[in-house]
C-alpha cells in the first residue's frame, strides 16, 4: 500500500504503541488524527509531531473510545480536516482485571466501535475509497491466561471480530480489509503491573522475565508489514521474542 498522502486515525496515540504507529505513518507521508482519553499527553505528543512533520499533517482529538459520540466525533473531524479516511488503527487498550468491565469496554467494544465507524466512512458504497482497519490484539488472544482472564477474553474476542469482518463479501466489494496485530509483552506502560492490572502480579512478572519483552521497533515493523501487503485481508500476525512474527489461521482464511 502506498502510504504517501493517506489519512489515518490512531486511537490511544498519546503514548506507547499508538504513538509509535502515528509516528511511522507521519514519517511515511500520511496525515494522522491522533486520539486519546489522555488530553494533556495527547496534545503534547501531537505538538511534537506537528513540529517534526508539519502542523497541517497531525491533529489531536480528545476521545474516550467507549463513548460512541466521542469516537464518532473523531471520524467527523478527520474527514472535515483531511477530506477522507484510509487507515484506522484501533489501538487504545487497558489491562485492569479489577475493573474488568472497563477492560472489555475499551479493548473490545471500543475497537468494535472504531471498526464500525471505519466501515461507514471508508466503504465505497458510502462515497469512501476503501481502506484498511488494523486492530491491536495480543498474544493473550490465543490461549488461556489465568491471571488476566478479562484482558485475554477481550483480545480473543477482538481476533474473532476482525476475522469475521474480513470474510464479508460486502466489505470486500467496498474495498475494505481487516487485520489484527498480536504482540506478546512489549515495553510500554501497560506492563508496569499495578494492583488490579492482573490477578497475580508476581505470576505476570515471572512470565515477563521468562518470555522477555518484544522491542517497539519489532512491533512497528510488523505493523508496517500488515499495512503494506494489500493481499492480507484477515491476517492475524502474532509477534513474540522467541518466534518473531508468524501468521495465524492462515489456512482458515
Ligand atoms: N504493551 C504490551 O505488552 C502489549 C500491548 N498490547 C495492546 O496494545 C495496545 C496499546 O497498548 P500500549 O501501548 O502497550 O499501552 P499504553 O498504556 O502505553 O497506551 C495505551 C493508550 O491508550 C489510551 N487509552 C486508554 N483507555 C482509553 C480510552 N478509553 N479511550 C481512548 N484512549 C484510551 C491511553 O491513554 C494510552 O495513551 C493495547 O490495545 C494493548 O492491549 C498488545 C500486546 C502487548
Ligand atoms: C497486563 C499485561 C498486558 C498485556 C500484555 C500482552 O498483551 C501480551 C502478553 C503476552 C503474553 C502472554 C502469555 C501468556 C501465557 C500463559 O498462557 C501461560 O502460558 C503462562 C502461565 C503461567 C506462567 C507462569 C506461572 O505459572 O507462574
Coordinates of C-alpha atoms and ligand atoms in Angstrom, one line a residue:
X1 CA 0.0 0.0 0.0
X2 CA 1.4 3.4 -1.0
X3 CA 1.2 5.4 2.2
X4 CA 2.1 8.9 1.0
X5 CA -1.0 11.1 1.1
X6 CA -3.1 8.6 3.0
X7 CA -5.2 9.7 6.0
X8 CA -5.0 7.7 9.2
X9 CA -6.8 7.6 12.6
X10 CA -4.9 6.1 15.5
X11 CA -6.7 5.6 18.9
X12 CA -4.7 5.5 22.1
X13 CA -2.0 7.5 20.4
X14 CA -0.8 9.7 23.3
X15 CA 1.9 7.1 24.2
X16 CA 3.1 3.5 23.7
X17 CA 2.3 1.6 20.5
X18 CA -0.2 4.2 19.3
X19 CA 2.3 7.0 19.5
X20 CA 4.9 4.8 17.6
X21 CA 2.3 3.9 14.9
X22 CA 1.3 7.6 14.4
X23 CA 5.0 8.5 14.1
X24 CA 5.8 5.9 11.5
X25 CA 2.7 6.8 9.5
X26 CA 3.8 10.5 9.6
X27 CA 7.3 9.5 8.5
X28 CA 5.8 7.8 5.5
X29 CA 3.9 10.9 4.4
X30 CA 0.4 10.2 5.9
X31 CA -1.8 12.8 7.6
X32 CA -2.7 11.4 11.1
X33 CA -5.5 12.1 13.6
X34 CA -4.3 11.0 17.0
X35 CA -7.0 10.5 19.6
X36 CA -6.7 9.5 23.2
X37 CA -8.6 9.8 26.5
X38 CA -5.5 11.5 28.0
X39 CA -5.8 15.0 26.6
X40 CA -2.7 16.7 28.0
X41 CA -0.4 13.9 26.9
X42 CA -2.1 13.5 23.6
X43 CA -1.8 17.2 22.9
X44 CA 1.9 17.1 23.9
X45 CA 2.6 14.2 21.6
X46 CA 0.8 15.8 18.7
X47 CA 2.6 19.1 19.3
X48 CA 5.9 17.4 18.9
X49 CA 4.7 15.6 15.7
X50 CA 3.4 18.9 14.3
X51 CA 6.9 20.5 14.8
X52 CA 8.6 17.5 13.2
X53 CA 6.2 16.7 10.4
X54 CA 4.3 20.0 9.8
X55 CA 1.3 21.5 11.6
X56 CA -1.0 20.5 8.7
X57 CA -0.2 16.8 9.0
X58 CA -1.3 15.9 12.5
X59 CA -4.4 16.7 14.6
X60 CA -5.4 15.6 18.1
X61 CA -9.0 14.9 19.2
X62 CA -9.7 14.0 22.8
X63 CA -11.7 10.8 22.9
X64 CA -12.8 8.0 25.2
X65 CA -13.3 5.1 22.7
X66 CA -16.0 3.7 25.0
X67 CA -18.2 6.8 24.4
X68 CA -19.8 6.3 21.0
X69 CA -20.4 10.1 20.4
X70 CA -16.8 11.0 21.1
X71 CA -15.4 8.3 18.8
X72 CA -17.9 9.4 16.1
X73 CA -16.6 12.9 16.5
X74 CA -13.0 11.8 15.8
X75 CA -14.1 10.5 12.4
X76 CA -16.2 13.6 11.6
X77 CA -13.3 15.9 12.5
X78 CA -10.8 13.9 10.5
X79 CA -13.0 13.9 7.4
X80 CA -13.6 17.6 7.8
X81 CA -9.9 18.4 8.2
X82 CA -8.4 16.0 5.6
X83 CA -11.4 15.1 3.3
X84 CA -11.1 11.3 3.5
X85 CA -10.0 8.4 5.8
X86 CA -7.9 5.5 4.5
X87 CA -6.4 3.8 7.6
X88 CA -7.9 3.2 11.0
X89 CA -5.8 1.7 13.9
X90 CA -7.9 0.5 16.8
X91 CA -5.1 0.5 19.4
X92 CA -6.4 2.1 22.6
X93 CA -6.3 -0.5 25.4
X94 CA -6.1 -1.1 29.1
X95 CA -5.2 -4.0 31.3
X96 CA -7.2 -4.0 34.5
X97 CA -8.6 -7.2 36.0
X98 CA -10.3 -5.4 38.9
X99 CA -12.2 -3.1 36.6
X100 CA -12.7 -5.9 34.1
X101 CA -15.8 -4.4 32.6
X102 CA -13.8 -1.4 31.6
X103 CA -11.1 -3.7 30.1
X104 CA -13.8 -5.3 27.9
X105 CA -15.3 -1.9 27.1
X106 CA -12.1 -0.3 25.9
X107 CA -10.3 -3.3 24.3
X108 CA -13.2 -5.0 22.7
X109 CA -16.3 -2.7 22.5
X110 CA -14.1 0.4 21.7
X111 CA -12.3 -1.4 18.9
X112 CA -15.6 -2.7 17.6
X113 CA -17.0 0.8 17.6
X114 CA -13.9 2.1 15.7
X115 CA -14.2 -0.7 13.2
X116 CA -17.9 0.1 12.6
X117 CA -17.1 3.8 12.1
X118 CA -14.3 2.9 9.7
X119 CA -16.6 0.7 7.6
X120 CA -19.1 3.6 7.5
X121 CA -16.6 6.2 6.4
X122 CA -14.3 4.2 4.1
X123 CA -16.9 2.0 2.3
X124 CA -17.1 2.7 -1.5
X125 CA -20.9 2.5 -1.3
X126 CA -20.8 5.5 1.1
X127 CA -18.5 7.6 -1.1
X128 CA -15.3 6.4 0.6
X129 CA -12.3 4.9 -1.3
X130 CA -11.9 1.7 0.7
X131 CA -9.1 1.2 3.2
X132 CA -7.6 -0.8 5.9
X133 CA -8.5 -1.4 9.6
X134 CA -5.8 -2.7 11.9
X135 CA -7.0 -3.9 15.3
X136 CA -4.4 -4.3 18.0
X137 CA -4.9 -7.7 19.7
X138 CA -2.4 -9.5 21.8
X139 CA -0.6 -12.8 22.2
X140 CA -3.0 -13.4 25.0
X141 CA -5.7 -13.7 22.4
X142 CA -4.7 -17.3 21.5
X143 CA -4.5 -19.2 24.8
X144 CA -5.9 -19.2 28.3
X145 CA -4.2 -16.8 30.7
X146 CA -5.4 -17.4 34.2
X147 CA -4.0 -14.2 35.7
X148 CA -5.6 -11.9 33.2
X149 CA -8.9 -13.5 32.1
X150 CA -10.7 -10.4 31.2
X151 CA -7.8 -9.0 29.2
X152 CA -7.3 -12.3 27.4
X153 CA -11.1 -12.5 26.7
X154 CA -11.1 -9.0 25.2
X155 CA -8.2 -10.0 22.8
X156 CA -9.7 -13.4 21.9
X157 CA -12.9 -11.5 21.1
X158 CA -11.1 -8.9 19.0
X159 CA -9.4 -11.5 16.9
X160 CA -12.7 -13.3 16.2
X161 CA -14.4 -10.0 15.4
X162 CA -11.6 -8.9 13.0
X163 CA -11.6 -12.2 11.2
X164 CA -15.4 -12.2 10.9
X165 CA -15.5 -8.8 9.2
X166 CA -12.7 -9.9 6.9
X167 CA -14.8 -12.7 5.3
X168 CA -17.7 -10.4 4.4
X169 CA -18.1 -10.1 0.6
X170 CA -19.8 -6.8 1.1
X171 CA -16.7 -5.4 2.8
X172 CA -14.5 -6.8 0.1
X173 CA -16.6 -5.1 -2.6
X174 CA -16.3 -1.9 -0.6
X175 CA -12.5 -2.0 -0.8
X176 CA -12.0 -2.8 2.9
X177 CA -9.5 -5.1 4.5
X178 CA -9.1 -6.1 8.1
X179 CA -6.0 -7.3 10.1
X180 CA -5.1 -7.9 13.6
X181 CA -1.6 -7.4 15.2
X182 CA -1.0 -9.6 18.3
X183 CA 2.3 -8.8 20.1
X184 CA 3.5 -10.5 23.3
X185 CA 4.8 -8.3 26.1
X186 CA 6.4 -5.1 24.8
X187 CA 8.0 -2.2 26.7
X188 CA 5.2 0.2 27.4
X189 CA 3.4 1.5 30.5
X190 CA 0.8 -1.3 30.1
X191 CA 3.2 -3.9 31.5
X192 CA 4.1 -1.8 34.6
X193 CA 1.9 -4.0 36.7
X194 CA 0.0 -2.3 39.5
X195 CA -2.6 -3.6 41.9
X196 CA -5.6 -4.6 39.8
X197 CA -3.6 -5.0 36.5
X198 CA -3.6 -8.8 36.8
X199 CA -5.0 -11.3 39.3
X200 CA -1.4 -12.2 40.2
X201 CA 1.3 -9.6 39.6
X202 CA 4.0 -12.0 40.7
X203 CA 2.9 -14.5 38.1
X204 CA 2.8 -11.8 35.4
X205 CA 6.2 -10.6 36.4
X206 CA 7.7 -14.1 36.4
X207 CA 6.2 -14.7 32.9
X208 CA 7.6 -11.4 31.7
X209 CA 11.0 -12.4 32.8
X210 CA 10.7 -15.8 31.3
X211 CA 9.4 -14.8 27.8
X212 CA 11.1 -11.4 27.6
X213 CA 9.9 -8.2 26.1
X214 CA 9.4 -7.5 22.4
X215 CA 11.1 -4.3 21.1
X216 CA 9.0 -1.4 19.9
X217 CA 10.9 -1.5 16.6
X218 CA 9.7 -5.1 16.0
X219 CA 6.1 -4.1 16.8
X220 CA 6.3 -1.2 14.3
X221 CA 7.9 -3.5 11.7
X222 CA 5.0 -6.0 12.0
X223 CA 2.5 -3.1 11.9
X224 CA 4.1 -1.9 8.6
X225 CA 4.0 -5.4 7.2
X226 CA 0.3 -5.6 7.8
X227 CA -0.3 -2.2 6.2
X228 CA 1.9 -2.8 3.2
X229 CA 0.6 -6.2 2.0
X230 CA -2.8 -5.5 0.3
X231 CA -3.5 -9.2 -0.1
X232 CA -3.6 -9.9 3.6
X233 CA -7.2 -9.3 4.4
X234 CA -8.0 -11.4 7.6
X235 CA -4.4 -11.6 8.6
X236 CA -3.7 -12.2 12.3
X237 CA 0.0 -11.6 13.0
X238 CA 1.4 -12.9 16.2
X239 CA 4.7 -11.4 17.4
X240 CA 6.9 -13.0 20.1
X241 CA 10.5 -12.7 21.1
X242 CA 11.2 -16.4 20.5
X243 CA 9.4 -17.0 17.2
X244 CA 9.3 -13.5 15.7
X245 CA 6.3 -12.6 13.5
X246 CA 4.1 -15.5 12.5
X247 CA 0.7 -15.5 10.7
X248 CA -2.0 -17.5 12.5
X249 CA -5.1 -19.2 11.0
X250 CA -3.7 -18.9 7.5
X251 CA -5.4 -22.0 6.2
X252 CA -8.8 -21.0 7.6
X253 CA -8.9 -17.6 5.8
Ligands
LIG1 N1 2.5 -3.4 25.9 C1 2.2 -4.7 25.7 O1 2.9 -5.6 26.2 C2 1.1 -5.1 24.7 C3 0.1 -4.2 24.4 N2 -0.9 -4.7 23.5 C4 -2.0 -3.8 23.2 O2 -1.5 -2.6 22.5 C5 -2.4 -1.5 22.7 C6 -1.6 -0.3 23.1 O3 -1.1 -0.6 24.4 P1 0.3 0.0 25.0 O4 0.8 1.0 24.0 O5 1.1 -1.1 25.4 O6 -0.3 0.7 26.3 P2 -0.1 2.2 26.8 O7 -0.7 2.2 28.2 O8 1.3 2.7 26.7 O9 -1.0 3.1 25.8 C7 -2.4 2.9 25.8 C8 -3.0 4.3 25.3 O10 -4.4 4.1 25.3 C9 -5.1 5.2 25.9 N3 -6.4 4.8 26.3 C10 -6.7 4.0 27.4 N4 -8.1 4.0 27.5 C11 -8.6 4.7 26.5 C12 -9.9 5.0 26.2 N5 -11.0 4.6 26.8 N6 -10.1 5.8 25.1 C13 -9.0 6.3 24.4 N7 -7.8 6.1 24.7 C14 -7.5 5.3 25.8 C15 -4.1 5.6 27.0 O11 -4.4 6.9 27.5 C16 -2.8 5.4 26.4 O12 -2.4 6.6 25.7 C17 -3.5 -2.0 23.6 O13 -4.6 -2.4 22.9 C18 -2.8 -3.2 24.3 O14 -3.8 -4.1 24.8 C19 -0.8 -5.9 22.9 C20 0.2 -6.7 23.2 C21 1.2 -6.4 24.1
LIG2 C1 -1.0 -6.8 31.8 C2 -0.2 -7.1 30.6 C3 -0.9 -6.8 29.4 C4 -0.6 -7.1 28.2 C5 0.5 -7.9 27.7 C6 0.0 -8.5 26.4 O1 -0.9 -8.1 25.8 C7 0.7 -9.6 26.0 C8 1.1 -10.7 26.8 C9 1.9 -11.7 26.2 C10 2.0 -13.0 26.5 C11 1.2 -13.7 27.4 C12 1.4 -15.1 27.5 C13 0.6 -15.9 28.4 C14 0.9 -17.2 28.7 C15 0.1 -18.1 29.6 O2 -1.0 -18.5 28.9 C16 0.8 -19.3 30.1 O3 1.5 -19.9 29.1 C17 1.8 -18.9 31.2 C18 1.2 -19.2 32.5 C19 1.9 -19.1 33.7 C20 3.3 -18.7 33.7 C21 4.0 -18.7 35.0 C22 3.5 -19.4 36.2 O4 2.8 -20.5 36.1 O5 3.8 -19.0 37.3

